[in-house]
Amino acid sequence: MSPQRATLRDWVGLAVLVVPVLMMSMDMTVLYFALPFLSATLEPSATEQLWIVDIYAFMLAGLLIAMGTLGDHIGRRRLLIIGAVVFGASSLASAYATSAELLILARAVLGMSGAVLAPSTLSLIRNMFQDPGQRRTAIAVWTAGLSGGAALGPIVSGVLLEHYWWGSVFLINIPVTILIVVLGPVLLPEHRDPKPGRFDFLGAVLSLAAMLPVIYGIKELADNGFDWKYAAVIAAGLVIGVLFVLRQRAAPNPLIDLSLFRDRGFTASIGVNLVALFAMIGFLLFATQWIQLVHGLNPLEAGLWTLPAPLAVAVTTSVAVGLAKKIRPGYIMAIGMVVASAGFAIMTQLRADSSLAMAVIGASVLSAGVGMAIPLTADLIVSAAPEDRVGAAAALPETANQLGGALGVAILGSIGAAVYTRDVADVTTGLPPEAAEAAEGSLGGATEVAKHLPADTGDALVTSAGEAFTRGMNLSAAVGGVVMLLGAAGAALLLRQVKTPTVTSAPADETKGETKGETADEPSPVPK
């Protein structure tokens, strides 16, 4: 039986689903430029500043799987609307926070509600678009919204901060809340597991307790260099992660069906997601700093120069959907990752005096390649799960994004930082110890130190620091390119027998927990 095709109402509903994930990803980056302004008002300590920025991503990553499963239990549309209301309320609280402590608390709640948005919207897309071709198109649009939000965050923040106070960067979420509350019940269907069983609260606690220390430890290693205490924090998170897996194997109603990981398409797609975001997010942080600090642009100008990258993602997600009609997804992912490695190759050739256009082209080619892979991984992941229990599976792409991004920033960032510190030390020998330490710590630190030095000395420091940073970025780009090529080989090899899904997985009671990936040897079961 041919799957039911989406109606005009479903496509309009897709627009309602894309807006909240755009806001969710925008809130990951919207504070980059607002932090100095809110710091002047709230006067947070250095530690509080870090928590203001990071607590959102920590809570988001830690609760994605639990919130995806909760949607299966209480209804995905209902949870989306509840999450949107809490998202709006916590945005309002963030905007008018009167202390650093209150802002950290509000941002934590914002992250908790943000964890609802990605799995709820992706699982609803899975339910609304039964035709595989239409579903891939819808997921491509969803992916473009997710990547576009992160790029738009600094730009929107820069525009608002030129005219309003720092809290305005949070108030842009309020119209989104109203949109979802008003149009959601009209345009979005309700879907839930008809036999959900009891919600696994212990599993939810363990998933949060596992993710938080891992993400936190990785980030601290990236910011401060290797330290055994942060390694111990990561190890503790991994131990709790093992306990989470054991709990999922024993629980009568687990948050996620571990048998899904026996599906090669499902598991390999998660791996491709993680590897792609490892390389892209880990490196693009260098690219944005290079554009802003080496070329001396203000934040808004730098943000505008980075816009072509998410636009490239929007284009290539559509290209990938078209190719998927004729080419197996693993090969398309591999092609995309090879394209991304070409972007990295361009970035290895940058010099401190290279044109901005060269950097933008490299970043755009890199992003375009990743854009070919991500929507197909998401499609294979959600297609493998039973329709009634797709919530937790829908959380896994974003979970892989968070983990991959954190690892990329930590590892590629550490490589680049090591080169920078080694090379810039040649010109800091005559500086006071505190100034030398600040200059060797980061390019931003060197730029700030140079302002307080005689003109000739300051100019020499800025020039040398820019060259050292660029060399560090070159090496990180080379490593990122190699990682992408290895990922391409893995995708082509592991997914060579996995076909593009052509049928929709049956409800859970019909599939009895079997895996749903369609391979050349074992086609997916057709719904009754």
Tab-separated table of N, CA and C in Angstrom, residues 376-438:
chain	number	residue	atom	x	y	z
A	376	LEU	N	19.986	13.265	5.381
A	376	LEU	CA	19.841	11.836	5.097
A	376	LEU	C	20.102	10.997	6.340
A	377	THR	N	21.027	11.439	7.192
A	377	THR	CA	21.228	10.708	8.449
A	377	THR	C	19.984	10.801	9.314
A	378	ALA	N	19.395	11.993	9.387
A	378	ALA	CA	18.181	12.156	10.196
A	378	ALA	C	17.048	11.295	9.658
A	379	ASP	N	16.932	11.209	8.330
A	379	ASP	CA	15.869	10.399	7.731
A	379	ASP	C	16.058	8.921	8.056
A	380	LEU	N	17.273	8.421	7.937
A	380	LEU	CA	17.519	7.009	8.252
A	380	LEU	C	17.272	6.714	9.727
A	381	ILE	N	17.603	7.657	10.591
A	381	ILE	CA	17.425	7.446	12.031
A	381	ILE	C	15.948	7.370	12.391
A	382	VAL	N	15.158	8.347	11.946
A	382	VAL	CA	13.744	8.345	12.339
A	382	VAL	C	12.956	7.290	11.581
A	383	SER	N	13.412	6.911	10.383
A	383	SER	CA	12.705	5.875	9.625
A	383	SER	C	12.879	4.503	10.252
A	384	ALA	N	13.968	4.312	10.993
A	384	ALA	CA	14.231	3.005	11.595
A	384	ALA	C	13.347	2.731	12.796
A	385	ALA	N	12.851	3.783	13.448
A	385	ALA	CA	12.079	3.609	14.681
A	385	ALA	C	10.615	3.338	14.366
A	386	PRO	N	9.937	2.538	15.201
A	386	PRO	CA	8.494	2.365	15.046
A	386	PRO	C	7.788	3.716	15.144
A	387	GLU	N	6.736	3.892	14.370
A	387	GLU	CA	6.060	5.186	14.302
A	387	GLU	C	5.581	5.667	15.666
A	388	ASP	N	5.136	4.746	16.519
A	388	ASP	CA	4.601	5.136	17.814
A	388	ASP	C	5.691	5.511	18.811
A	389	ARG	N	6.943	5.139	18.526
A	389	ARG	CA	8.028	5.361	19.491
A	389	ARG	C	9.205	6.091	18.851
A	390	VAL	N	8.886	7.038	18.000
A	390	VAL	CA	9.931	7.722	17.251
A	390	VAL	C	10.562	8.860	18.046
A	391	GLY	N	9.958	9.250	19.178
A	391	GLY	CA	10.417	10.432	19.904
A	391	GLY	C	11.874	10.375	20.320
A	392	ALA	N	12.275	9.288	20.989
A	392	ALA	CA	13.662	9.181	21.446
A	392	ALA	C	14.621	9.100	20.264
A	393	ALA	N	14.228	8.373	19.207
A	393	ALA	CA	15.081	8.288	18.021
A	393	ALA	C	15.267	9.666	17.395
A	394	ALA	N	14.203	10.478	17.412
A	394	ALA	CA	14.289	11.822	16.845
A	394	ALA	C	15.220	12.718	17.644
A	395	ALA	N	15.474	12.365	18.909
A	395	ALA	CA	16.391	13.154	19.740
A	395	ALA	C	17.848	12.839	19.440
A	396	LEU	N	18.116	11.688	18.842
A	396	LEU	CA	19.503	11.252	18.677
A	396	LEU	C	20.315	12.094	17.689
A	397	PRO	N	19.739	12.569	16.559
A	397	PRO	CA	20.555	13.424	15.694
A	397	PRO	C	21.080	14.663	16.407
A	398	GLU	N	20.218	15.346	17.170
A	398	GLU	CA	20.671	16.543	17.877
A	398	GLU	C	21.626	16.191	19.014
A	399	THR	N	21.409	15.027	19.653
A	399	THR	CA	22.352	14.585	20.683
A	399	THR	C	23.736	14.360	20.074
A	400	ALA	N	23.774	13.717	18.906
A	400	ALA	CA	25.053	13.521	18.208
A	400	ALA	C	25.666	14.860	17.814
A	401	ASN	N	24.818	15.813	17.408
A	401	ASN	CA	25.320	17.146	17.075
A	401	ASN	C	26.018	17.785	18.268
A	402	GLN	N	25.360	17.699	19.441
A	402	GLN	CA	25.914	18.324	20.640
A	402	GLN	C	27.242	17.673	21.037
A	403	LEU	N	27.257	16.341	21.038
A	403	LEU	CA	28.489	15.638	21.407
A	403	LEU	C	29.600	15.878	20.383
A	404	GLY	N	29.250	15.776	19.114
A	404	GLY	CA	30.247	15.990	18.071
A	404	GLY	C	30.811	17.394	18.108
A	405	GLY	N	29.931	18.387	18.281
A	405	GLY	CA	30.395	19.768	18.353
A	405	GLY	C	31.313	20.002	19.534
A	406	ALA	N	30.938	19.463	20.694
A	406	ALA	CA	31.770	19.637	21.891
A	406	ALA	C	33.139	18.988	21.708
A	407	LEU	N	33.157	17.782	21.145
A	407	LEU	CA	34.433	17.101	20.901
A	407	LEU	C	35.280	17.850	19.875
A	408	GLY	N	34.623	18.378	18.849
A	408	GLY	CA	35.354	19.115	17.827
A	408	GLY	C	36.009	20.363	18.377
A	409	VAL	N	35.252	21.124	19.167
A	409	VAL	CA	35.813	22.331	19.779
A	409	VAL	C	36.982	21.972	20.686
A	410	ALA	N	36.830	20.878	21.440
A	410	ALA	CA	37.886	20.484	22.377
A	410	ALA	C	39.142	20.021	21.644
A	411	ILE	N	38.994	19.119	20.688
A	411	ILE	CA	40.169	18.509	20.056
A	411	ILE	C	40.793	19.432	19.007
A	412	LEU	N	39.985	19.903	18.051
A	412	LEU	CA	40.540	20.798	17.037
A	412	LEU	C	40.979	22.116	17.664
A	413	GLY	N	40.195	22.580	18.659
A	413	GLY	CA	40.577	23.809	19.346
A	413	GLY	C	41.896	23.667	20.075
A	414	SER	N	42.112	22.528	20.697
A	414	SER	CA	43.367	22.302	21.419
A	414	SER	C	44.554	22.250	20.464
A	415	ILE	N	44.359	21.646	19.302
A	415	ILE	CA	45.437	21.580	18.309
A	415	ILE	C	45.818	22.986	17.855
A	416	GLY	N	44.813	23.766	17.496
A	416	GLY	CA	45.083	25.128	17.053
A	416	GLY	C	45.693	25.985	18.145
A	417	ALA	N	45.191	25.828	19.375
A	417	ALA	CA	45.704	26.622	20.493
A	417	ALA	C	47.159	26.289	20.791
A	418	ALA	N	47.521	25.015	20.662
A	418	ALA	CA	48.908	24.616	20.927
A	418	ALA	C	49.863	25.272	19.933
A	419	VAL	N	49.474	25.293	18.658
A	419	VAL	CA	50.313	25.936	17.645
A	419	VAL	C	50.404	27.434	17.912
A	420	TYR	N	49.264	28.045	18.233
A	420	TYR	CA	49.245	29.486	18.496
A	420	TYR	C	50.160	29.841	19.665
A	421	THR	N	50.020	29.141	20.772
A	421	THR	CA	50.819	29.438	21.967
A	421	THR	C	52.307	29.264	21.695
A	422	ARG	N	52.667	28.215	20.962
A	422	ARG	CA	54.078	27.971	20.643
A	422	ARG	C	54.665	29.087	19.793
A	423	ASP	N	53.906	29.501	18.766
A	423	ASP	CA	54.455	30.459	17.811
A	423	ASP	C	54.436	31.894	18.326
A	424	VAL	N	53.394	32.254	19.078
A	424	VAL	CA	53.303	33.639	19.539
A	424	VAL	C	54.274	33.904	20.683
A	425	ALA	N	54.759	32.853	21.330
A	425	ALA	CA	55.699	33.034	22.444
A	425	ALA	C	56.987	33.718	21.993
A	426	ASP	N	57.302	33.644	20.700
A	426	ASP	CA	58.531	34.265	20.197
A	426	ASP	C	58.511	35.781	20.329
A	427	VAL	N	57.311	36.382	20.379
A	427	VAL	CA	57.229	37.850	20.420
A	427	VAL	C	56.725	38.371	21.761
A	428	THR	N	56.539	37.491	22.726
A	428	THR	CA	56.045	37.939	24.034
A	428	THR	C	57.129	37.898	25.105
A	429	THR	N	58.349	37.584	24.717
A	429	THR	CA	59.414	37.418	25.720
A	429	THR	C	59.711	38.705	26.475
A	430	GLY	N	59.525	39.846	25.845
A	430	GLY	CA	59.847	41.103	26.517
A	430	GLY	C	58.691	41.734	27.253
A	431	LEU	N	57.536	41.083	27.270
A	431	LEU	CA	56.355	41.650	27.916
A	431	LEU	C	56.321	41.288	29.393
A	432	PRO	N	55.603	42.077	30.204
A	432	PRO	CA	55.381	41.691	31.603
A	432	PRO	C	54.702	40.327	31.664
A	433	PRO	N	54.953	39.547	32.723
A	433	PRO	CA	54.415	38.176	32.794
A	433	PRO	C	52.909	38.087	32.569
A	434	GLU	N	52.139	38.970	33.192
A	434	GLU	CA	50.683	38.902	33.034
A	434	GLU	C	50.273	39.201	31.601
A	435	ALA	N	50.910	40.197	30.993
A	435	ALA	CA	50.592	40.537	29.605
A	435	ALA	C	50.991	39.404	28.666
A	436	ALA	N	52.155	38.801	28.912
A	436	ALA	CA	52.595	37.684	28.071
A	436	ALA	C	51.639	36.504	28.182
A	437	GLU	N	51.190	36.218	29.400
A	437	GLU	CA	50.255	35.104	29.600
A	437	GLU	C	48.943	35.350	28.866
A	438	ALA	N	48.433	36.591	28.934
A	438	ALA	CA	47.182	36.920	28.243
A	438	ALA	C	47.352	36.819	26.731
